[in-house]
Amino acid sequence: MKYTVYYHWHIGTNKNNENYLSDFKRNTLPTDFSRVISKSLENYDSNYEHINCPAFQESYKNTWIVHQPFDLKFKFDKENGIINHFPDGEINKNYFLTHNSYKQVIFPEIQYKYNFLFWTQAKNIWIELHPHPELSRLGLDLISGTFSISSWIRPVICAFKLINYNDLIELPKGFPLYYIKFIDKNNFQSKIDLEEKEEVPHDILNRFEKE
């Protein structure tokens, strides 16, 4: 079987700091943002022997990479629980949310407001979030997750544990952040396509608001 999953995305919080429903618009993006999603093996080095392994190919089926859309630098102030955004040094509440648990845990947890909404007409399609290995080399530990996008309309939110929380973190434009994988729980052989939408349909927004 072949199905299509649709998505819409935004980054940052609108100026009125309203809920996620009103946030799904590109009102805080730089004009030179790059493509945000690519197929997982699109730029993979074909000289590796394992790329022809059926098990390897199967593991990356229906999988995409989410990229950083513009250059971003930030540093966590653990004493005050805030994120300093560079180069201007401002405290950027539009892009980051710090959880109060930073005082009780070893590695602070932050939420990066880089949000996606995925939906489909197919039954029993699940999404999985997995960290990209490049991310861990920066000392960022992605909070993974999985749920059914067929039955639950909710935003996919990027959150990390800061392992190297004293360091300045640099995310260049195009940097791979994490993998998203779609699974048809009724038929694991299904092929799933991904298609971006400029707007979220009203019926999906209505479901989002109710759920």
mmCIF file of C-alpha atoms in Angstrom:
data_model
loop_
_atom_site.group_PDB
_atom_site.id
_atom_site.type_symbol
_atom_site.label_atom_id
_atom_site.label_comp_id
_atom_site.label_asym_id
_atom_site.label_seq_id
_atom_site.Cartn_x
_atom_site.Cartn_y
_atom_site.Cartn_z
ATOM 1 C CA MET A 1 0.000 0.000 0.000
ATOM 2 C CA LYS A 2 1.002 3.620 -0.522
ATOM 3 C CA TYR A 3 -0.084 6.532 1.655
ATOM 4 C CA THR A 4 0.678 10.230 1.998
ATOM 5 C CA VAL A 5 1.468 12.124 5.172
ATOM 6 C CA TYR A 6 1.067 15.912 5.056
ATOM 7 C CA TYR A 7 2.842 18.471 7.192
ATOM 8 C CA HIS A 8 3.003 22.139 8.055
ATOM 9 C CA TRP A 9 5.627 23.759 10.256
ATOM 10 C CA HIS A 10 6.583 26.921 12.071
ATOM 11 C CA ILE A 11 9.390 28.083 14.307
ATOM 12 C CA GLY A 12 9.139 30.461 17.234
ATOM 13 C CA THR A 13 6.121 31.803 19.093
ATOM 14 C CA ASN A 14 3.880 34.483 17.673
ATOM 15 C CA LYS A 15 4.221 37.947 19.197
ATOM 16 C CA ASN A 16 1.098 37.533 21.319
ATOM 17 C CA ASN A 17 2.436 34.242 22.746
ATOM 18 C CA GLU A 18 -0.838 32.478 22.035
ATOM 19 C CA ASN A 19 -1.378 28.728 21.844
ATOM 20 C CA TYR A 20 0.030 26.267 19.300
ATOM 21 C CA LEU A 21 -3.106 26.461 17.196
ATOM 22 C CA SER A 22 -2.466 30.103 16.344
ATOM 23 C CA ASP A 23 1.274 29.509 16.027
ATOM 24 C CA PHE A 24 1.218 27.491 12.811
ATOM 25 C CA LYS A 25 2.323 30.293 10.549
ATOM 26 C CA ARG A 26 5.757 31.403 9.321
ATOM 27 C CA ASN A 27 5.761 34.771 11.008
ATOM 28 C CA THR A 28 9.091 34.408 12.821
ATOM 29 C CA LEU A 29 11.256 32.860 10.115
ATOM 30 C CA PRO A 30 14.243 34.534 8.487
ATOM 31 C CA THR A 31 13.686 35.039 4.778
ATOM 32 C CA ASP A 32 16.734 32.941 3.854
ATOM 33 C CA PHE A 33 15.712 29.729 5.649
ATOM 34 C CA SER A 34 16.767 26.496 3.985
ATOM 35 C CA ARG A 35 14.823 23.334 3.212
ATOM 36 C CA VAL A 36 13.812 21.752 6.489
ATOM 37 C CA ILE A 37 13.182 18.094 5.577
ATOM 38 C CA SER A 38 15.076 15.702 3.312
ATOM 39 C CA LYS A 39 14.923 11.970 2.646
ATOM 40 C CA SER A 40 17.124 10.083 5.060
ATOM 41 C CA LEU A 41 19.485 8.552 2.490
ATOM 42 C CA GLU A 42 19.332 11.325 -0.098
ATOM 43 C CA ASN A 43 22.926 12.479 0.444
ATOM 44 C CA TYR A 44 24.292 9.282 1.986
ATOM 45 C CA ASP A 45 27.741 8.261 0.748
ATOM 46 C CA SER A 46 27.118 5.440 -1.748
ATOM 47 C CA ASN A 47 30.707 4.185 -1.357
ATOM 48 C CA TYR A 48 29.836 2.511 1.938
ATOM 49 C CA GLU A 49 29.360 -1.233 1.631
ATOM 50 C CA HIS A 50 26.445 -1.321 4.068
ATOM 51 C CA ILE A 51 24.269 0.939 1.927
ATOM 52 C CA ASN A 52 23.333 -2.121 -0.159
ATOM 53 C CA CYS A 53 22.361 -4.165 2.886
ATOM 54 C CA PRO A 54 18.593 -4.941 2.824
ATOM 55 C CA ALA A 55 18.374 -4.621 6.611
ATOM 56 C CA PHE A 56 19.982 -1.178 6.500
ATOM 57 C CA GLN A 57 17.687 -0.064 3.680
ATOM 58 C CA GLU A 58 14.646 -1.332 5.563
ATOM 59 C CA SER A 59 15.628 0.566 8.719
ATOM 60 C CA TYR A 60 15.617 3.872 6.807
ATOM 61 C CA LYS A 61 12.433 3.245 4.824
ATOM 62 C CA ASN A 62 9.793 5.974 5.205
ATOM 63 C CA THR A 63 12.329 8.072 7.099
ATOM 64 C CA TRP A 64 13.313 11.728 6.732
ATOM 65 C CA ILE A 65 15.807 14.110 8.351
ATOM 66 C CA VAL A 66 14.712 17.388 9.957
ATOM 67 C CA HIS A 67 17.280 20.156 9.416
ATOM 68 C CA GLN A 68 18.017 23.453 11.103
ATOM 69 C CA PRO A 69 16.570 26.100 8.741
ATOM 70 C CA PHE A 70 18.958 28.989 9.573
ATOM 71 C CA ASP A 71 22.145 29.707 11.521
ATOM 72 C CA LEU A 72 21.555 29.723 15.258
ATOM 73 C CA LYS A 73 23.837 30.086 18.283
ATOM 74 C CA PHE A 74 22.731 29.879 21.888
ATOM 75 C CA LYS A 75 24.011 29.282 25.391
ATOM 76 C CA PHE A 76 22.212 28.167 28.526
ATOM 77 C CA ASP A 77 22.495 30.188 31.714
ATOM 78 C CA LYS A 78 21.928 27.496 34.336
ATOM 79 C CA GLU A 79 21.977 29.887 37.270
ATOM 80 C CA ASN A 80 18.971 31.786 35.928
ATOM 81 C CA GLY A 81 17.449 29.106 33.698
ATOM 82 C CA ILE A 82 17.460 31.222 30.541
ATOM 83 C CA ILE A 83 18.714 30.864 26.995
ATOM 84 C CA ASN A 84 20.977 33.560 25.582
ATOM 85 C CA HIS A 85 20.683 33.782 21.815
ATOM 86 C CA PHE A 86 23.656 35.028 19.817
ATOM 87 C CA PRO A 87 25.128 37.028 18.094
ATOM 88 C CA ASP A 88 23.157 39.846 19.737
ATOM 89 C CA GLY A 89 23.073 38.165 23.145
ATOM 90 C CA GLU A 90 19.352 38.705 23.648
ATOM 91 C CA ILE A 91 17.281 36.338 25.738
ATOM 92 C CA ASN A 92 15.158 34.804 23.026
ATOM 93 C CA LYS A 93 11.897 33.568 24.490
ATOM 94 C CA ASN A 94 10.446 33.209 20.995
ATOM 95 C CA TYR A 95 12.656 30.228 20.136
ATOM 96 C CA PHE A 96 13.231 28.496 23.486
ATOM 97 C CA LEU A 97 11.369 27.304 26.540
ATOM 98 C CA THR A 98 13.251 26.252 29.667
ATOM 99 C CA HIS A 99 11.601 23.803 32.032
ATOM 100 C CA ASN A 100 11.770 24.519 35.772
ATOM 101 C CA SER A 101 13.307 21.109 36.411
ATOM 102 C CA TYR A 102 16.733 22.501 35.440
ATOM 103 C CA LYS A 103 17.370 23.160 39.148
ATOM 104 C CA GLN A 104 16.827 19.523 40.135
ATOM 105 C CA VAL A 105 18.451 17.617 37.256
ATOM 106 C CA ILE A 106 22.027 17.169 36.095
ATOM 107 C CA PHE A 107 21.316 18.015 32.467
ATOM 108 C CA PRO A 108 18.887 20.875 31.806
ATOM 109 C CA GLU A 109 15.973 20.213 29.472
ATOM 110 C CA ILE A 110 14.963 22.845 26.932
ATOM 111 C CA GLN A 111 12.261 23.013 24.318
ATOM 112 C CA TYR A 112 13.182 24.429 20.926
ATOM 113 C CA LYS A 113 10.007 25.856 19.383
ATOM 114 C CA TYR A 114 10.581 24.273 15.982
ATOM 115 C CA ASN A 115 7.226 22.602 15.538
ATOM 116 C CA PHE A 116 5.587 20.367 12.959
ATOM 117 C CA LEU A 117 2.027 19.243 12.478
ATOM 118 C CA PHE A 118 1.608 15.932 10.622
ATOM 119 C CA TRP A 119 -1.665 14.438 9.451
ATOM 120 C CA THR A 120 -2.949 11.731 7.127
ATOM 121 C CA GLN A 121 -6.176 10.129 5.959
ATOM 122 C CA ALA A 122 -4.662 6.664 6.373
ATOM 123 C CA LYS A 123 -5.440 4.472 9.379
ATOM 124 C CA ASN A 124 -2.935 3.550 12.076
ATOM 125 C CA ILE A 125 0.082 5.527 10.831
ATOM 126 C CA TRP A 126 2.590 6.181 13.592
ATOM 127 C CA ILE A 127 5.455 8.645 13.776
ATOM 128 C CA GLU A 128 8.758 8.049 15.557
ATOM 129 C CA LEU A 129 11.408 10.627 16.455
ATOM 130 C CA HIS A 130 15.034 9.498 16.658
ATOM 131 C CA PRO A 131 18.174 11.588 17.271
ATOM 132 C CA HIS A 132 20.623 12.197 14.461
ATOM 133 C CA PRO A 133 24.196 11.217 15.431
ATOM 134 C CA GLU A 134 25.519 14.657 14.463
ATOM 135 C CA LEU A 135 23.328 16.190 17.165
ATOM 136 C CA SER A 136 24.870 14.146 19.963
ATOM 137 C CA ARG A 137 28.331 15.397 18.962
ATOM 138 C CA LEU A 138 27.181 18.866 20.011
ATOM 139 C CA GLY A 139 26.171 17.608 23.434
ATOM 140 C CA LEU A 140 22.440 17.698 22.671
ATOM 141 C CA ASP A 141 20.365 14.655 23.615
ATOM 142 C CA LEU A 142 17.053 14.642 21.722
ATOM 143 C CA ILE A 143 13.925 13.618 23.620
ATOM 144 C CA SER A 144 12.510 10.829 21.445
ATOM 145 C CA GLY A 145 8.844 9.971 21.070
ATOM 146 C CA THR A 146 6.200 8.083 19.110
ATOM 147 C CA PHE A 147 2.414 8.330 18.635
ATOM 148 C CA SER A 148 -0.324 7.693 16.082
ATOM 149 C CA ILE A 149 -0.833 10.664 13.759
ATOM 150 C CA SER A 150 -3.986 8.952 12.474
ATOM 151 C CA SER A 151 -5.763 9.297 15.803
ATOM 152 C CA TRP A 152 -3.956 12.138 17.595
ATOM 153 C CA ILE A 153 -3.429 15.572 16.020
ATOM 154 C CA ARG A 154 -0.714 17.239 18.064
ATOM 155 C CA PRO A 155 2.488 19.182 17.304
ATOM 156 C CA VAL A 156 5.833 17.435 17.073
ATOM 157 C CA ILE A 157 8.089 19.534 19.267
ATOM 158 C CA CYS A 158 11.874 19.522 19.381
ATOM 159 C CA ALA A 159 13.266 19.121 22.924
ATOM 160 C CA PHE A 160 16.760 18.353 24.193
ATOM 161 C CA LYS A 161 18.755 17.580 27.274
ATOM 162 C CA LEU A 162 21.836 19.828 27.345
ATOM 163 C CA ILE A 163 24.769 17.550 28.102
ATOM 164 C CA ASN A 164 27.395 20.253 27.548
ATOM 165 C CA TYR A 165 25.276 23.006 29.065
ATOM 166 C CA ASN A 166 28.234 25.328 29.705
ATOM 167 C CA ASP A 167 29.160 25.448 26.017
ATOM 168 C CA LEU A 168 28.062 27.781 23.265
ATOM 169 C CA ILE A 169 25.904 25.642 20.932
ATOM 170 C CA GLU A 170 26.107 26.376 17.206
ATOM 171 C CA LEU A 171 23.480 25.020 14.811
ATOM 172 C CA PRO A 172 24.424 26.035 11.259
ATOM 173 C CA LYS A 173 21.785 26.233 8.561
ATOM 174 C CA GLY A 174 21.100 22.770 7.143
ATOM 175 C CA PHE A 175 22.424 20.929 10.222
ATOM 176 C CA PRO A 176 20.668 17.550 10.739
ATOM 177 C CA LEU A 177 18.721 17.559 14.000
ATOM 178 C CA TYR A 178 16.714 14.341 14.079
ATOM 179 C CA TYR A 179 14.966 11.616 12.089
ATOM 180 C CA ILE A 180 11.239 11.226 11.640
ATOM 181 C CA LYS A 181 10.020 7.780 10.647
ATOM 182 C CA PHE A 182 6.485 6.754 9.672
ATOM 183 C CA ILE A 183 5.153 3.254 10.232
ATOM 184 C CA ASP A 184 1.901 1.704 9.055
ATOM 185 C CA LYS A 185 1.039 -0.558 11.988
ATOM 186 C CA ASN A 186 -1.454 -2.439 9.780
ATOM 187 C CA ASN A 187 1.089 -3.176 7.055
ATOM 188 C CA PHE A 188 4.798 -2.708 7.671
ATOM 189 C CA GLN A 189 5.490 -2.974 3.924
ATOM 190 C CA SER A 190 3.533 0.178 3.095
ATOM 191 C CA LYS A 191 5.291 3.040 1.310
ATOM 192 C CA ILE A 192 4.677 6.482 2.753
ATOM 193 C CA ASP A 193 5.204 9.786 0.937
ATOM 194 C CA LEU A 194 5.626 13.136 2.683
ATOM 195 C CA GLU A 195 4.115 16.344 1.310
ATOM 196 C CA GLU A 196 4.360 19.884 2.679
ATOM 197 C CA LYS A 197 1.244 22.048 2.844
ATOM 198 C CA GLU A 198 1.219 25.847 3.040
ATOM 199 C CA GLU A 199 -1.879 25.761 5.237
ATOM 200 C CA VAL A 200 -3.421 23.289 7.652
ATOM 201 C CA PRO A 201 -6.952 22.237 6.548
ATOM 202 C CA HIS A 202 -9.772 23.512 8.735
ATOM 203 C CA ASP A 203 -10.925 20.013 9.667
ATOM 204 C CA ILE A 204 -7.424 19.172 10.934
ATOM 205 C CA LEU A 205 -7.255 22.413 12.917
ATOM 206 C CA ASN A 206 -10.648 21.618 14.419
ATOM 207 C CA ARG A 207 -9.433 18.185 15.501
ATOM 208 C CA PHE A 208 -6.247 19.748 16.877
ATOM 209 C CA GLU A 209 -8.260 22.219 18.948
ATOM 210 C CA LYS A 210 -10.522 19.494 20.356
ATOM 211 C CA GLU A 211 -7.704 17.077 21.183
#
